[in-house]
Amino acid sequence: MELPALATVDQLGAWMQTEPDELPESAALVLDVASAIVRREARQAFTRGTSSATLHPHGGWVVLPQRPVVSVQEVRAGGQLVPAERWQLVRDRLRLTDDRPVTVTYTHGYTAVPGDVLAVVLTLAGRVLTNPSDLRQESVGSVSVTYSAETIGASLAPADRDLLARYRKRVAVVSLL
């Protein structure tokens, strides 16, 4: 399923302090690509949706990968429906009565894109539209403009990655000694 862009062309116009109809025709495409890059980095869809995930419990717990978790529709183990009294949703984790692999169908995501995520998408899209030829430096007569390395290509700057880090699922390293 194709996910919608995390920002609109109108939002991009406001962010870049220009009228949306003054943006290049490629603005919607750039927002789609910037949204995909942000989702990949954060490993989150952000938009409200329903997903199914097959998970392997550890100590009776599984962590649902997409957040925030809104509700759980069903839990299946071995193809059989697990009764609701045999599992409990605790934030983005599911407490189970045994350690069999389960397939969980659940609703997740935000009603509105979080502000920091929106800022990263709009900043990335703005950089691509401002420097579409990926120039490092350009000169016209006595005027010279040098672009920072972050403005070259459709990639996230370290500050963008830092903003998105809080949305990534955290993992623990366990010693098997």
PDB file of C-alpha atoms in Angstrom:
ATOM      1  CA  MET A   1       0.000   0.000   0.000  1.00  0.00           C
ATOM      2  CA  GLU A   2       1.364   3.393  -1.028  1.00  0.00           C
ATOM      3  CA  LEU A   3       1.499   5.743   1.939  1.00  0.00           C
ATOM      4  CA  PRO A   4       0.574   9.411   1.519  1.00  0.00           C
ATOM      5  CA  ALA A   5       3.215  12.114   1.771  1.00  0.00           C
ATOM      6  CA  LEU A   6       3.790  13.325   5.318  1.00  0.00           C
ATOM      7  CA  ALA A   7       3.397  16.967   4.202  1.00  0.00           C
ATOM      8  CA  THR A   8       1.311  18.826   1.642  1.00  0.00           C
ATOM      9  CA  VAL A   9       2.402  21.155  -1.131  1.00  0.00           C
ATOM     10  CA  ASP A  10       0.620  23.976   0.749  1.00  0.00           C
ATOM     11  CA  GLN A  11       2.707  23.246   3.856  1.00  0.00           C
ATOM     12  CA  LEU A  12       5.863  23.171   1.743  1.00  0.00           C
ATOM     13  CA  GLY A  13       4.975  26.550   0.213  1.00  0.00           C
ATOM     14  CA  ALA A  14       4.450  28.042   3.668  1.00  0.00           C
ATOM     15  CA  TRP A  15       7.715  26.481   4.906  1.00  0.00           C
ATOM     16  CA  MET A  16       9.640  27.926   1.961  1.00  0.00           C
ATOM     17  CA  GLN A  17       7.805  31.264   2.288  1.00  0.00           C
ATOM     18  CA  THR A  18       6.384  31.140  -1.228  1.00  0.00           C
ATOM     19  CA  GLU A  19       2.994  30.555  -2.787  1.00  0.00           C
ATOM     20  CA  PRO A  20       2.309  26.851  -3.464  1.00  0.00           C
ATOM     21  CA  ASP A  21       1.582  27.557  -7.149  1.00  0.00           C
ATOM     22  CA  GLU A  22       5.073  29.099  -7.467  1.00  0.00           C
ATOM     23  CA  LEU A  23       6.707  25.797  -6.505  1.00  0.00           C
ATOM     24  CA  PRO A  24       7.998  23.546  -9.303  1.00  0.00           C
ATOM     25  CA  GLU A  25       5.631  20.885 -10.670  1.00  0.00           C
ATOM     26  CA  SER A  26       7.885  18.288  -9.041  1.00  0.00           C
ATOM     27  CA  ALA A  27       7.032  19.498  -5.504  1.00  0.00           C
ATOM     28  CA  ALA A  28       4.536  16.670  -4.855  1.00  0.00           C
ATOM     29  CA  LEU A  29       7.046  14.063  -6.069  1.00  0.00           C
ATOM     30  CA  VAL A  30       9.781  15.588  -3.890  1.00  0.00           C
ATOM     31  CA  LEU A  31       7.443  15.405  -0.854  1.00  0.00           C
ATOM     32  CA  ASP A  32       6.696  11.736  -1.606  1.00  0.00           C
ATOM     33  CA  VAL A  33      10.410  10.919  -1.809  1.00  0.00           C
ATOM     34  CA  ALA A  34      11.276  12.967   1.306  1.00  0.00           C
ATOM     35  CA  SER A  35       8.474  11.189   3.201  1.00  0.00           C
ATOM     36  CA  ALA A  36       9.807   7.773   2.133  1.00  0.00           C
ATOM     37  CA  ILE A  37      13.323   8.713   3.277  1.00  0.00           C
ATOM     38  CA  VAL A  38      12.026   9.897   6.670  1.00  0.00           C
ATOM     39  CA  ARG A  39       9.897   6.761   7.124  1.00  0.00           C
ATOM     40  CA  ARG A  40      12.849   4.534   6.275  1.00  0.00           C
ATOM     41  CA  GLU A  41      15.129   6.313   8.750  1.00  0.00           C
ATOM     42  CA  ALA A  42      12.559   6.277  11.564  1.00  0.00           C
ATOM     43  CA  ARG A  43      11.192   2.832  10.651  1.00  0.00           C
ATOM     44  CA  GLN A  44       7.721   4.226  11.269  1.00  0.00           C
ATOM     45  CA  ALA A  45       4.758   4.933   8.964  1.00  0.00           C
ATOM     46  CA  PHE A  46       3.517   7.845  11.152  1.00  0.00           C
ATOM     47  CA  THR A  47       0.118   7.934   9.407  1.00  0.00           C
ATOM     48  CA  ARG A  48      -2.836   6.060  10.918  1.00  0.00           C
ATOM     49  CA  GLY A  49      -3.222   2.545   9.543  1.00  0.00           C
ATOM     50  CA  THR A  50      -3.727  -1.128  10.320  1.00  0.00           C
ATOM     51  CA  SER A  51      -0.923  -3.675  10.049  1.00  0.00           C
ATOM     52  CA  SER A  52      -0.255  -7.310  10.819  1.00  0.00           C
ATOM     53  CA  ALA A  53       3.069  -8.450  12.224  1.00  0.00           C
ATOM     54  CA  THR A  54       4.355 -11.900  13.095  1.00  0.00           C
ATOM     55  CA  LEU A  55       6.384 -11.630  16.276  1.00  0.00           C
ATOM     56  CA  HIS A  56       8.307 -13.943  18.569  1.00  0.00           C
ATOM     57  CA  PRO A  57       7.697 -13.326  22.284  1.00  0.00           C
ATOM     58  CA  HIS A  58      10.545 -13.078  24.729  1.00  0.00           C
ATOM     59  CA  GLY A  59       9.611 -13.616  28.352  1.00  0.00           C
ATOM     60  CA  GLY A  60       5.945 -13.391  27.405  1.00  0.00           C
ATOM     61  CA  TRP A  61       6.253  -9.973  25.706  1.00  0.00           C
ATOM     62  CA  VAL A  62       6.299  -8.729  22.109  1.00  0.00           C
ATOM     63  CA  VAL A  63       6.952  -5.175  20.975  1.00  0.00           C
ATOM     64  CA  LEU A  64       4.678  -3.973  18.180  1.00  0.00           C
ATOM     65  CA  PRO A  65       6.860  -2.288  15.551  1.00  0.00           C
ATOM     66  CA  GLN A  66       4.612   0.639  14.500  1.00  0.00           C
ATOM     67  CA  ARG A  67       3.755   3.292  17.077  1.00  0.00           C
ATOM     68  CA  PRO A  68       1.785   4.679  18.682  1.00  0.00           C
ATOM     69  CA  VAL A  69      -0.437   1.631  19.047  1.00  0.00           C
ATOM     70  CA  VAL A  70      -4.102   2.636  19.041  1.00  0.00           C
ATOM     71  CA  SER A  71      -5.760  -0.781  19.385  1.00  0.00           C
ATOM     72  CA  VAL A  72      -5.275  -4.492  18.758  1.00  0.00           C
ATOM     73  CA  GLN A  73      -7.879  -6.185  16.575  1.00  0.00           C
ATOM     74  CA  GLU A  74      -6.687  -9.769  16.938  1.00  0.00           C
ATOM     75  CA  VAL A  75      -3.873 -12.022  18.056  1.00  0.00           C
ATOM     76  CA  ARG A  76      -3.294 -15.407  16.415  1.00  0.00           C
ATOM     77  CA  ALA A  77      -0.947 -18.211  17.445  1.00  0.00           C
ATOM     78  CA  GLY A  78      -0.541 -21.232  15.175  1.00  0.00           C
ATOM     79  CA  GLY A  79      -3.361 -19.907  13.004  1.00  0.00           C
ATOM     80  CA  GLN A  80      -5.787 -19.954  15.931  1.00  0.00           C
ATOM     81  CA  LEU A  81      -7.383 -16.860  17.440  1.00  0.00           C
ATOM     82  CA  VAL A  82      -5.982 -16.114  20.908  1.00  0.00           C
ATOM     83  CA  PRO A  83      -8.819 -15.008  23.242  1.00  0.00           C
ATOM     84  CA  ALA A  84      -8.517 -11.404  24.486  1.00  0.00           C
ATOM     85  CA  GLU A  85      -8.196 -12.606  28.097  1.00  0.00           C
ATOM     86  CA  ARG A  86      -4.903 -14.334  27.170  1.00  0.00           C
ATOM     87  CA  TRP A  87      -3.130 -11.125  26.108  1.00  0.00           C
ATOM     88  CA  GLN A  88      -2.864  -7.540  27.351  1.00  0.00           C
ATOM     89  CA  LEU A  89      -1.835  -4.383  25.497  1.00  0.00           C
ATOM     90  CA  VAL A  90       0.574  -2.195  27.471  1.00  0.00           C
ATOM     91  CA  ARG A  91       1.476   0.908  25.399  1.00  0.00           C
ATOM     92  CA  ASP A  92       3.355  -0.540  22.390  1.00  0.00           C
ATOM     93  CA  ARG A  93       3.893  -3.990  23.905  1.00  0.00           C
ATOM     94  CA  LEU A  94       1.711  -7.066  24.171  1.00  0.00           C
ATOM     95  CA  ARG A  95       1.841  -9.318  27.245  1.00  0.00           C
ATOM     96  CA  LEU A  96       1.121 -12.948  26.348  1.00  0.00           C
ATOM     97  CA  THR A  97       0.531 -16.032  28.443  1.00  0.00           C
ATOM     98  CA  ASP A  98       3.067 -18.142  26.506  1.00  0.00           C
ATOM     99  CA  ASP A  99       6.064 -17.790  24.194  1.00  0.00           C
ATOM    100  CA  ARG A 100       4.576 -19.128  20.935  1.00  0.00           C
ATOM    101  CA  PRO A 101       5.034 -16.891  17.846  1.00  0.00           C
ATOM    102  CA  VAL A 102       1.978 -14.714  17.252  1.00  0.00           C
ATOM    103  CA  THR A 103       0.536 -12.696  14.416  1.00  0.00           C
ATOM    104  CA  VAL A 104      -0.921  -9.447  15.680  1.00  0.00           C
ATOM    105  CA  THR A 105      -3.284  -7.228  13.684  1.00  0.00           C
ATOM    106  CA  TYR A 106      -3.355  -3.730  15.137  1.00  0.00           C
ATOM    107  CA  THR A 107      -4.108  -0.083  14.420  1.00  0.00           C
ATOM    108  CA  HIS A 108      -1.281   2.416  14.855  1.00  0.00           C
ATOM    109  CA  GLY A 109      -0.096   5.872  13.899  1.00  0.00           C
ATOM    110  CA  TYR A 110      -0.741   9.519  14.616  1.00  0.00           C
ATOM    111  CA  THR A 111      -3.865  11.506  13.767  1.00  0.00           C
ATOM    112  CA  ALA A 112      -1.522  14.329  12.678  1.00  0.00           C
ATOM    113  CA  VAL A 113       2.147  14.076  11.687  1.00  0.00           C
ATOM    114  CA  PRO A 114       4.318  15.096  14.678  1.00  0.00           C
ATOM    115  CA  GLY A 115       5.853  18.560  14.298  1.00  0.00           C
ATOM    116  CA  ASP A 116       9.464  17.423  14.375  1.00  0.00           C
ATOM    117  CA  VAL A 117       8.800  14.809  11.677  1.00  0.00           C
ATOM    118  CA  LEU A 118       6.980  17.396   9.568  1.00  0.00           C
ATOM    119  CA  ALA A 119       9.944  19.770   9.963  1.00  0.00           C
ATOM    120  CA  VAL A 120      12.389  17.117   8.716  1.00  0.00           C
ATOM    121  CA  VAL A 121      10.227  16.294   5.667  1.00  0.00           C
ATOM    122  CA  LEU A 122       9.736  19.959   4.772  1.00  0.00           C
ATOM    123  CA  THR A 123      13.408  20.815   5.305  1.00  0.00           C
ATOM    124  CA  LEU A 124      14.571  17.907   3.150  1.00  0.00           C
ATOM    125  CA  ALA A 125      12.061  18.747   0.391  1.00  0.00           C
ATOM    126  CA  GLY A 126      13.045  22.417   0.557  1.00  0.00           C
ATOM    127  CA  ARG A 127      16.739  21.544   0.183  1.00  0.00           C
ATOM    128  CA  VAL A 128      16.044  19.385  -2.877  1.00  0.00           C
ATOM    129  CA  LEU A 129      13.900  22.078  -4.505  1.00  0.00           C
ATOM    130  CA  THR A 130      16.396  24.858  -3.696  1.00  0.00           C
ATOM    131  CA  ASN A 131      19.349  22.969  -5.165  1.00  0.00           C
ATOM    132  CA  PRO A 132      17.876  20.527  -7.724  1.00  0.00           C
ATOM    133  CA  SER A 133      21.142  20.187  -9.669  1.00  0.00           C
ATOM    134  CA  ASP A 134      23.083  19.189  -6.529  1.00  0.00           C
ATOM    135  CA  LEU A 135      25.556  22.020  -6.979  1.00  0.00           C
ATOM    136  CA  ARG A 136      28.343  22.497  -4.472  1.00  0.00           C
ATOM    137  CA  GLN A 137      29.114  26.004  -5.671  1.00  0.00           C
ATOM    138  CA  GLU A 138      27.900  28.344  -8.370  1.00  0.00           C
ATOM    139  CA  SER A 139      29.142  31.741  -9.527  1.00  0.00           C
ATOM    140  CA  VAL A 140      27.623  34.439 -11.700  1.00  0.00           C
ATOM    141  CA  GLY A 141      29.952  37.387 -12.245  1.00  0.00           C
ATOM    142  CA  SER A 142      31.217  38.551  -8.866  1.00  0.00           C
ATOM    143  CA  VAL A 143      28.483  36.673  -6.929  1.00  0.00           C
ATOM    144  CA  SER A 144      29.394  33.237  -5.628  1.00  0.00           C
ATOM    145  CA  VAL A 145      27.123  30.877  -3.659  1.00  0.00           C
ATOM    146  CA  THR A 146      28.441  27.816  -1.840  1.00  0.00           C
ATOM    147  CA  TYR A 147      25.976  25.176  -0.623  1.00  0.00           C
ATOM    148  CA  SER A 148      26.616  23.108   2.481  1.00  0.00           C
ATOM    149  CA  ALA A 149      27.156  19.371   2.050  1.00  0.00           C
ATOM    150  CA  GLU A 150      23.682  18.695   3.511  1.00  0.00           C
ATOM    151  CA  THR A 151      22.030  20.429   0.551  1.00  0.00           C
ATOM    152  CA  ILE A 152      23.510  18.009  -1.944  1.00  0.00           C
ATOM    153  CA  GLY A 153      21.266  15.043  -2.794  1.00  0.00           C
ATOM    154  CA  ALA A 154      18.096  13.820  -1.158  1.00  0.00           C
ATOM    155  CA  SER A 155      19.623  12.663   2.095  1.00  0.00           C
ATOM    156  CA  LEU A 156      19.163  13.455   5.749  1.00  0.00           C
ATOM    157  CA  ALA A 157      21.547  15.685   7.636  1.00  0.00           C
ATOM    158  CA  PRO A 158      22.869  14.449  11.002  1.00  0.00           C
ATOM    159  CA  ALA A 159      20.519  16.862  12.802  1.00  0.00           C
ATOM    160  CA  ASP A 160      17.563  15.331  10.913  1.00  0.00           C
ATOM    161  CA  ARG A 161      18.633  11.826  11.944  1.00  0.00           C
ATOM    162  CA  ASP A 162      18.889  12.992  15.550  1.00  0.00           C
ATOM    163  CA  LEU A 163      15.311  14.299  15.443  1.00  0.00           C
ATOM    164  CA  LEU A 164      14.024  11.003  14.034  1.00  0.00           C
ATOM    165  CA  ALA A 165      16.016   8.773  16.413  1.00  0.00           C
ATOM    166  CA  ARG A 166      13.357   8.907  19.138  1.00  0.00           C
ATOM    167  CA  TYR A 167      10.846   7.213  16.830  1.00  0.00           C
ATOM    168  CA  ARG A 168      13.023   4.180  16.127  1.00  0.00           C
ATOM    169  CA  LYS A 169      12.305   1.025  18.067  1.00  0.00           C
ATOM    170  CA  ARG A 170      14.992   0.475  20.642  1.00  0.00           C
ATOM    171  CA  VAL A 171      16.626  -2.921  20.967  1.00  0.00           C
ATOM    172  CA  ALA A 172      18.595  -4.463  23.764  1.00  0.00           C
ATOM    173  CA  VAL A 173      21.743  -6.542  23.492  1.00  0.00           C
ATOM    174  CA  VAL A 174      21.647  -9.649  25.619  1.00  0.00           C
ATOM    175  CA  SER A 175      24.737 -11.624  26.574  1.00  0.00           C
ATOM    176  CA  LEU A 176      24.377 -15.399  26.232  1.00  0.00           C
ATOM    177  CA  LEU A 177      27.110 -16.271  28.721  1.00  0.00           C
TER     178      LEU A 177
END
